Backbone as ProteinMPNN parsed JSONL, in Angstrom:
{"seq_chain_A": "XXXXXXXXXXXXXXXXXXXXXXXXXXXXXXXXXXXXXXXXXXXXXXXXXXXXXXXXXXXXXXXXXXXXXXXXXXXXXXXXXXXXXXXXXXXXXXXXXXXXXXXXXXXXXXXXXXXXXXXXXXXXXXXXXXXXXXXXXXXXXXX", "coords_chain_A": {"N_chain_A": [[10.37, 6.318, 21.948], [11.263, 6.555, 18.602], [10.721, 5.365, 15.35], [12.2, 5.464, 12.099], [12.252, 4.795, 8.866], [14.5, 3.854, 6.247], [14.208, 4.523, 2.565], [15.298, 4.925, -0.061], [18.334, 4.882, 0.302], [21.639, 3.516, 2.544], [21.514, 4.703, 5.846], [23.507, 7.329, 7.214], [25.534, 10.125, 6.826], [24.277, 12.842, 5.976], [22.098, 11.004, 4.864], [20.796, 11.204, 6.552], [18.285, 13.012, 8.538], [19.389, 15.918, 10.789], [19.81, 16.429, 14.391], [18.169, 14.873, 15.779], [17.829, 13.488, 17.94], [19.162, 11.188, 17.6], [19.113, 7.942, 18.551], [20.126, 5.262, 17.526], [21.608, 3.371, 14.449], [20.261, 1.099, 12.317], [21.094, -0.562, 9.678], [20.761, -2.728, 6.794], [22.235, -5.11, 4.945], [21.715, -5.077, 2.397], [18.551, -3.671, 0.381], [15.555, -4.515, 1.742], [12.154, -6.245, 2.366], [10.67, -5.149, 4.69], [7.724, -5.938, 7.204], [6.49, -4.43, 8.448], [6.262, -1.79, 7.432], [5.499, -2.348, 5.078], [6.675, -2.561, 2.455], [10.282, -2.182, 1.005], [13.126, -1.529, 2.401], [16.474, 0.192, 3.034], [17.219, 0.483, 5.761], [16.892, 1.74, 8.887], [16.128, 4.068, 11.372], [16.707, 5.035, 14.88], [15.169, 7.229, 17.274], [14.686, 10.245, 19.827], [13.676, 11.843, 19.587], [10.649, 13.17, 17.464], [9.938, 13.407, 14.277], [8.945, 15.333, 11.743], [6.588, 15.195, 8.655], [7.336, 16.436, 6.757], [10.161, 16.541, 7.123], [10.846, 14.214, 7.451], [9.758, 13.493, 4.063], [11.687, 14.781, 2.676], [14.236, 13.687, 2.911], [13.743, 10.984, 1.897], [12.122, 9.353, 3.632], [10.512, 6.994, 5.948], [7.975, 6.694, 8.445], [7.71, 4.312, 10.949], [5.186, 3.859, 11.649], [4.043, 4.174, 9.965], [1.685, 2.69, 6.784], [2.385, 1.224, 3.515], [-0.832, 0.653, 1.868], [-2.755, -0.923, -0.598], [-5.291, -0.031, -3.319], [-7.823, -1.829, -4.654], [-10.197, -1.265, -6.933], [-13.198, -2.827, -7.952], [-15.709, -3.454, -10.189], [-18.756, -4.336, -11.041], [-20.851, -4.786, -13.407], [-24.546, -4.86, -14.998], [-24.276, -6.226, -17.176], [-23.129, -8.249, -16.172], [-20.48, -8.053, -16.876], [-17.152, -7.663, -15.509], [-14.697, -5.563, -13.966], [-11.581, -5.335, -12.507], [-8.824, -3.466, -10.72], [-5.721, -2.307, -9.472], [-5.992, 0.869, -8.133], [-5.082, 2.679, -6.705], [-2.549, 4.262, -4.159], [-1.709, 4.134, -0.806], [-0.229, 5.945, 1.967], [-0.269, 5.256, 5.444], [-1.494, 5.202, 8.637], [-3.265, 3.551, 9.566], [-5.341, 0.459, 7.869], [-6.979, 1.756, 5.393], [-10.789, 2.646, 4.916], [-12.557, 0.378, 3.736], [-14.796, 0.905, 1.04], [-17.693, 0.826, -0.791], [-20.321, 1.611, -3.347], [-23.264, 1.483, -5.266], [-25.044, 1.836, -7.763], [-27.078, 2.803, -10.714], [-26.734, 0.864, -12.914], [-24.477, -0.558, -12.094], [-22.137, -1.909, -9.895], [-19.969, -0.962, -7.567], [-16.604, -1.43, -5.915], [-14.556, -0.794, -3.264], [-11.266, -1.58, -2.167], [-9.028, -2.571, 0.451], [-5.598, -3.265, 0.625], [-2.7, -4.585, 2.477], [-0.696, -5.726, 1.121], [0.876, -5.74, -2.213], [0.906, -8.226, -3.143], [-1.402, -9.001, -1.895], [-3.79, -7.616, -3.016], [-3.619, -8.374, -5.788], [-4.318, -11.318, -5.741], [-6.754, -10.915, -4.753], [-7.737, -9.309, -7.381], [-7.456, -10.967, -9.468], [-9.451, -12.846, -8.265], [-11.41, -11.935, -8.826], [-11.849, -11.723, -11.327], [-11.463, -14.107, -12.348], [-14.18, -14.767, -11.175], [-15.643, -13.594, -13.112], [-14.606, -15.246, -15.618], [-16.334, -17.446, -14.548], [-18.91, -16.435, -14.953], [-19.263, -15.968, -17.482], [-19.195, -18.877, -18.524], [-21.103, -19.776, -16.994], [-23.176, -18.128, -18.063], [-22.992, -19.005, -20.738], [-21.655, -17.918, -22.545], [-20.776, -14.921, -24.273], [-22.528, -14.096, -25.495], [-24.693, -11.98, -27.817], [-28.25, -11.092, -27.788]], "CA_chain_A": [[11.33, 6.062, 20.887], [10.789, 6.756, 17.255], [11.483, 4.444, 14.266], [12.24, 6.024, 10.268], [12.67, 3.487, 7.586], [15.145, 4.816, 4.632], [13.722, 3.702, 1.533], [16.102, 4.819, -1.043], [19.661, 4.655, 0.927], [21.428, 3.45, 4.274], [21.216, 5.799, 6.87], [24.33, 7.941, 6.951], [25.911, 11.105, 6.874], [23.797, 13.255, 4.471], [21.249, 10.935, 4.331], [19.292, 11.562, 7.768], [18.072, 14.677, 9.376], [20.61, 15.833, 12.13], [19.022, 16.844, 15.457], [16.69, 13.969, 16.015], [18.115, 12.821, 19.201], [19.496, 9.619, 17.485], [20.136, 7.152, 19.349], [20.944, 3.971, 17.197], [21.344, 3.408, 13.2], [20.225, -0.114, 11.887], [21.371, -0.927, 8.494], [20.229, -3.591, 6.107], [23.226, -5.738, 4.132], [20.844, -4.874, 1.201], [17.658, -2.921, 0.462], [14.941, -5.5, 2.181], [11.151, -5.857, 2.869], [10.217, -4.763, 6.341], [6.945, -5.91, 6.973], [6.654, -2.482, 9.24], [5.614, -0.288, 7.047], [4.873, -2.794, 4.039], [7.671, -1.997, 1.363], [11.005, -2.578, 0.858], [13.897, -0.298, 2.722], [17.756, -0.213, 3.624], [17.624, 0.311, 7.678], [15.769, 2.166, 9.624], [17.282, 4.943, 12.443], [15.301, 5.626, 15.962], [15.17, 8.544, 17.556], [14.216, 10.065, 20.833], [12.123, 12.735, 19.008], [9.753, 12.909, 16.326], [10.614, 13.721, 13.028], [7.749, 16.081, 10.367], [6.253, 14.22, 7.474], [7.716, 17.215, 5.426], [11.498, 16.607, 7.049], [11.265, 12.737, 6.198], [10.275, 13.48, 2.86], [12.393, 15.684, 1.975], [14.915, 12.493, 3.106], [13.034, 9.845, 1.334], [12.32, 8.58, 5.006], [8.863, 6.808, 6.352], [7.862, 6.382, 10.01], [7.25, 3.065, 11.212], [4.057, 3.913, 12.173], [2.888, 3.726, 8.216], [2.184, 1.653, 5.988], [2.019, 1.345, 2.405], [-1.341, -0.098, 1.684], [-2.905, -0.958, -2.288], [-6.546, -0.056, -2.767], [-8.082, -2.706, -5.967], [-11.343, -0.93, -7.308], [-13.704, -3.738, -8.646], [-16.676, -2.787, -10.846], [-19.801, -5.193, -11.723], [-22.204, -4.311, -14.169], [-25.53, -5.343, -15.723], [-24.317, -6.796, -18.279], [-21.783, -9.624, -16.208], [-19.24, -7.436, -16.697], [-16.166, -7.284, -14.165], [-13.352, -5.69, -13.814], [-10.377, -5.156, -11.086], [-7.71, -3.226, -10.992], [-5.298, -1.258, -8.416], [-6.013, 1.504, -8.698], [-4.601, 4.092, -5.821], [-2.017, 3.418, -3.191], [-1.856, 4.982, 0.631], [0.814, 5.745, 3.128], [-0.9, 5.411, 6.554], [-1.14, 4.545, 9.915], [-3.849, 2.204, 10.17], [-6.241, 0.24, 6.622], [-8.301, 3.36, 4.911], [-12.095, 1.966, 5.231], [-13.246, 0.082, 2.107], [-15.927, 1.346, 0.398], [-18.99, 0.532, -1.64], [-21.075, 1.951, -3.547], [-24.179, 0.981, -6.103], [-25.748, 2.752, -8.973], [-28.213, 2.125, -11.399], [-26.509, 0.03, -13.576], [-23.27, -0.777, -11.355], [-21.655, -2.226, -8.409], [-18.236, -0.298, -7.342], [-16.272, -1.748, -4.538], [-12.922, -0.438, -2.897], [-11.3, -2.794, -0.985], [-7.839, -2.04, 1.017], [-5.041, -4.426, 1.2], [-1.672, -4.491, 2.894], [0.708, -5.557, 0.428], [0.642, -5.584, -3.668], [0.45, -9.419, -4.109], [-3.127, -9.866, -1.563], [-4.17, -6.529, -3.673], [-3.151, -8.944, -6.759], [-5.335, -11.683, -5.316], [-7.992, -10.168, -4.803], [-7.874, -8.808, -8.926], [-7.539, -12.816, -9.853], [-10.554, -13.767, -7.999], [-12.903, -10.94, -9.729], [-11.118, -12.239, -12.924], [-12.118, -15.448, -11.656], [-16.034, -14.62, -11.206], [-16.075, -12.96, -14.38], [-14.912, -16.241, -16.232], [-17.483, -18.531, -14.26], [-19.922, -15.618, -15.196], [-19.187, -16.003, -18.724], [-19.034, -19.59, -18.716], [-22.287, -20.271, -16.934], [-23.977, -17.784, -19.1], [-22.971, -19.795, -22.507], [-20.428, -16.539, -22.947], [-20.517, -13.5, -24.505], [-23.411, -13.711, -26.598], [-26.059, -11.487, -27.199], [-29.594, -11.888, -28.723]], "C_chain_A": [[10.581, 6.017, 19.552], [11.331, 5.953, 16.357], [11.142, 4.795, 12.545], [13.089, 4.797, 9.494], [13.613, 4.761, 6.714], [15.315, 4.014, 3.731], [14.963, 3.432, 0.538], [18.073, 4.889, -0.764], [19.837, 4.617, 1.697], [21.346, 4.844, 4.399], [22.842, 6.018, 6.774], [25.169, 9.183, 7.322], [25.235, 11.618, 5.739], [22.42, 13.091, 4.287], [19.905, 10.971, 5.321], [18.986, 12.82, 8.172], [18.904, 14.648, 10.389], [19.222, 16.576, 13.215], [17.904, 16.352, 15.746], [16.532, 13.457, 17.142], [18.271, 10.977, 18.954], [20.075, 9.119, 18.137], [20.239, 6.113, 18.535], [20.681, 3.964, 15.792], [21.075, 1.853, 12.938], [20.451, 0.144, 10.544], [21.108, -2.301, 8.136], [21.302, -3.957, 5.406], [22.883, -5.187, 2.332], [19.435, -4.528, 1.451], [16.686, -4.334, 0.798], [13.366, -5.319, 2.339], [10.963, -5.417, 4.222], [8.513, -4.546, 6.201], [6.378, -4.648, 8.089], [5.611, -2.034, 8.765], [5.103, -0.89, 5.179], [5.287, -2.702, 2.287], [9.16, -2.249, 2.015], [11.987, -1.115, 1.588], [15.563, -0.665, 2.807], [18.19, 0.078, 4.816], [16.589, 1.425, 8.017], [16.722, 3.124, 11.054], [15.871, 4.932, 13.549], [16.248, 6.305, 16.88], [14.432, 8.739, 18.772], [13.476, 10.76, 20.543], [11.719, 12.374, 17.545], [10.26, 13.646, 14.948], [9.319, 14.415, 12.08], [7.981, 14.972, 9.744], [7.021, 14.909, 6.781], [10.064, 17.076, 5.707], [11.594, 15.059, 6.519], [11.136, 12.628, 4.871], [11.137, 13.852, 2.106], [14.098, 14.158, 1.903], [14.773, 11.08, 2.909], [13.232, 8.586, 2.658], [10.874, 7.991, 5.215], [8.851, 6.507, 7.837], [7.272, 5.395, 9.784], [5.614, 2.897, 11.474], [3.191, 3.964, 10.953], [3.376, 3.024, 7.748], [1.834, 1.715, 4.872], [0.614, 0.285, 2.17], [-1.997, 0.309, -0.028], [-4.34, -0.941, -2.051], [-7.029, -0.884, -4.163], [-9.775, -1.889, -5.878], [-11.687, -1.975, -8.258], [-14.984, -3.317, -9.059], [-17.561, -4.034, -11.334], [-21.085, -4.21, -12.318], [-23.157, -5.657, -14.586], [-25.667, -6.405, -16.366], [-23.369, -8.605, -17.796], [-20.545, -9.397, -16.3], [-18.636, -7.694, -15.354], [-15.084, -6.764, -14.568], [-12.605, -4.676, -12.653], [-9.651, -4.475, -11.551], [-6.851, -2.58, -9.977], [-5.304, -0.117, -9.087], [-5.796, 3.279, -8.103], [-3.441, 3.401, -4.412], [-2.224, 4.595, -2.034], [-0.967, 4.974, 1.586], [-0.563, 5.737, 4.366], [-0.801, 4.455, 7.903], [-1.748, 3.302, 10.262], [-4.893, 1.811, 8.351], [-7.026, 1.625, 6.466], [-9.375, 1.966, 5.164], [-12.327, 1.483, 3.373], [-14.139, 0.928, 1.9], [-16.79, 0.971, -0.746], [-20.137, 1.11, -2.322], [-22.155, 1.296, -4.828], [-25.469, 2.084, -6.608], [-26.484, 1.889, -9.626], [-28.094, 0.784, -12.283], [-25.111, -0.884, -12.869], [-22.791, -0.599, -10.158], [-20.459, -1.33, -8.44], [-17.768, -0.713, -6.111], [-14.436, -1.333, -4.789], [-12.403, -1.032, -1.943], [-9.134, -2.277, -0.903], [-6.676, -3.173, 1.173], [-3.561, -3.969, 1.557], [-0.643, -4.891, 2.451], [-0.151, -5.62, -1.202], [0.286, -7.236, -3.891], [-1.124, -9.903, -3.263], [-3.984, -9.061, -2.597], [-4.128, -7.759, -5.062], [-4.083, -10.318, -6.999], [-6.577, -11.563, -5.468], [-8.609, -10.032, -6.672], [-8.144, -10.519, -9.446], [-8.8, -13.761, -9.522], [-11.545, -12.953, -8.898], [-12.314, -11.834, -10.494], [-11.906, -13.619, -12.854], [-13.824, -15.628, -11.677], [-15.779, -14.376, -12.561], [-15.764, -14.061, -15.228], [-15.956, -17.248, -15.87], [-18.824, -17.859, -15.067], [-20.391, -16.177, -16.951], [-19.652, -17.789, -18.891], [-20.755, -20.317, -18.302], [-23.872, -19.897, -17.763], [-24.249, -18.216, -20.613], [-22.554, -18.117, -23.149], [-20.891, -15.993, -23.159], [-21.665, -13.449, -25.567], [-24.85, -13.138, -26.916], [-27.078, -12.062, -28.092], [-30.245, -11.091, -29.197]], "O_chain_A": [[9.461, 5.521, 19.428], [12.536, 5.75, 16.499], [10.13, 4.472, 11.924], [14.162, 4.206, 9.619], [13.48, 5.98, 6.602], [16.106, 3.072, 3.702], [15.511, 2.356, 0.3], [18.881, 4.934, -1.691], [19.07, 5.197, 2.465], [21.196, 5.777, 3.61], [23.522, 5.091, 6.333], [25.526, 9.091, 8.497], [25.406, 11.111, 4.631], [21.608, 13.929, 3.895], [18.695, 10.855, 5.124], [19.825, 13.696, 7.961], [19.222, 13.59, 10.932], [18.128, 17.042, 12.896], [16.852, 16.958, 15.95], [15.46, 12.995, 17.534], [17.857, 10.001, 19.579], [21.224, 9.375, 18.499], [21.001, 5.53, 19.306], [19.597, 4.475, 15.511], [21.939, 1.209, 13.534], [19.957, 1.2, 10.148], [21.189, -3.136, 9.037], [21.711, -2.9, 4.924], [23.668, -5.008, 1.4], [18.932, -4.909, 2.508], [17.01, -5.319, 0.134], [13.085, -4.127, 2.468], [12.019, -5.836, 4.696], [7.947, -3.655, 5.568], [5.282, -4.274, 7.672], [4.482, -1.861, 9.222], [4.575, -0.19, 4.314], [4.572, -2.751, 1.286], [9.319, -2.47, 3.215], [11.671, 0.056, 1.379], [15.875, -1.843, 2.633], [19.39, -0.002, 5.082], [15.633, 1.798, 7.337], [17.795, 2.754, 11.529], [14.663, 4.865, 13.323], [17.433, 6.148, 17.174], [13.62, 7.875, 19.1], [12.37, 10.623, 21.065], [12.236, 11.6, 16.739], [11.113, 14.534, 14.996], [8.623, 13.48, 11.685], [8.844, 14.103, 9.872], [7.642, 14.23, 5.963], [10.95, 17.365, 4.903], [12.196, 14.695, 5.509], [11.944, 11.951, 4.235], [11.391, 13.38, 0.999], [14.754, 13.908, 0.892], [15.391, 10.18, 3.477], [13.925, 7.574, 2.764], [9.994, 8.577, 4.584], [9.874, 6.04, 8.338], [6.486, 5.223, 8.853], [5.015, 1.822, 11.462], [1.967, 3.836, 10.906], [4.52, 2.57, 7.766], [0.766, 2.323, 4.789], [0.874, -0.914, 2.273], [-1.838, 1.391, -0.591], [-4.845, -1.498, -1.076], [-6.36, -0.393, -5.072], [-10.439, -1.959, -4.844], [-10.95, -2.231, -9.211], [-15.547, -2.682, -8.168], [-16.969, -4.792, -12.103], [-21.852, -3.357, -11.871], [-22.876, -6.855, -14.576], [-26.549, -7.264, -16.367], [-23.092, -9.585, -18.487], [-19.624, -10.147, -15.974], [-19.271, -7.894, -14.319], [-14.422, -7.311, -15.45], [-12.991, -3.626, -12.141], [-9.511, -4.536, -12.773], [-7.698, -2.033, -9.271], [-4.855, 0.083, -10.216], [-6.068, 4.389, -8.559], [-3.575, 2.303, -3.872], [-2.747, 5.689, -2.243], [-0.844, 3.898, 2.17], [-1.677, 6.186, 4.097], [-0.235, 3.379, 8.099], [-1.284, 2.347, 10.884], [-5.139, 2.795, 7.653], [-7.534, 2.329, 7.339], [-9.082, 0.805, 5.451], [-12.26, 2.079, 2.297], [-14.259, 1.826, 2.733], [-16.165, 0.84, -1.798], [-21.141, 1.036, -1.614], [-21.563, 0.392, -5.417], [-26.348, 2.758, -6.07], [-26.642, 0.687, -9.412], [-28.944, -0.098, -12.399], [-24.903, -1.992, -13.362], [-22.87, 0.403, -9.447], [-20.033, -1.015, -9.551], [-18.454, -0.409, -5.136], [-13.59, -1.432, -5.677], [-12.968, -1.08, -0.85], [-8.342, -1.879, -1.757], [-6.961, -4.061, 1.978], [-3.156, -2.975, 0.953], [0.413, -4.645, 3.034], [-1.369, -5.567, -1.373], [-0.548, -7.532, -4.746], [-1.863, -10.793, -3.685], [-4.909, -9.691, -3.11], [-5.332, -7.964, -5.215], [-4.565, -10.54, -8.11], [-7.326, -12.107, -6.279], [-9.645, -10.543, -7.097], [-9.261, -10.946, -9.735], [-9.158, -14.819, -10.04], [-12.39, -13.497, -9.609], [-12.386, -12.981, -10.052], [-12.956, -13.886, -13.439], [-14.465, -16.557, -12.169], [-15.72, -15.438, -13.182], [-16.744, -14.181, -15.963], [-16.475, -17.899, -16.777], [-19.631, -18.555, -15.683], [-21.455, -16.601, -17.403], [-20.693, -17.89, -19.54], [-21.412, -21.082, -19.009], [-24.908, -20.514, -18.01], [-25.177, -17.973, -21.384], [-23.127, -17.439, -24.002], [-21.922, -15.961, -22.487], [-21.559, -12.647, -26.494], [-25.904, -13.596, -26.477], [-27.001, -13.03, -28.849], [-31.219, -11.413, -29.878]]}, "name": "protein", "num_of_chains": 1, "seq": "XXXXXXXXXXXXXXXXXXXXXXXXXXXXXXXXXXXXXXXXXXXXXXXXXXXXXXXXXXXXXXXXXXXXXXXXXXXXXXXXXXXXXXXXXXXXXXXXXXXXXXXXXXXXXXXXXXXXXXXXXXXXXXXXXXXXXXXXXXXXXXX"}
């Protein structure tokens, strides 16, 4: 059994693919989170077959089997610098892999999270270092 979220309207006449081997429509009272797939939808249809990525889009549909995740790129430099930001998002089945890298003058870290407010988090704590940073250094001042 197969399970398609429909993001931008219920499920319908119109608004699903025909010939999916549906067997049951769920509908939502109102458009809702579903922690599923990690975003907000109005029901969800399942099916005894599989559905293309290119026929659900075309039906602003997602398979249960993804999820929207937020990737926050955080940057330390030299100097004490920081800064966060989101800065790519990802449909998928399972977390992309963080990543790390370090240059001559700078840290770069990519870090994966599963909804927008741990992604949000995350940005608040850099933010967070970067005032202790400042604060233990006697701020922003050079010499």
């Amino acid at each position: 059994m197969y399970r398609y979220y429909c993001l931008l309207r219920p499920a319908g006449p119109g608004a699903i693919p025909q010939k999916t081997g549906l067997c049951e429509i769920h509908n939502f009272p109102e458009r809702m989170f579903c922690e599923e797939i990690g975003r907000e939808a109005w029901g969800y249809i399942e099916c005894v077959r599989e559905i293309s990525s290119d026929v659900l889009a075309q039906y602003d549909m997602v398979s249960a089997n993804y999820k929207k995740w937020w990737c926050v790129t955080t940057t330390f430099n030299d100097k004490g610098e920081i800064r966060s930001a989101i800065t790519e998002t990802r449909e998928a089945a399972k977390k992309p892999d963080n990543w790390s890298n370090i240059i001559k003058n700078l840290d770069i870290y990519k870090e994966w999270f599963g909804s927008r407010e741990e992604a949000e988090v995350c940005i608040k704590e850099a933010q967070s270092e970067c005032t202790d940073c400042m604060i233990n250094s006697g701020g922003n001042d050079e010499a």
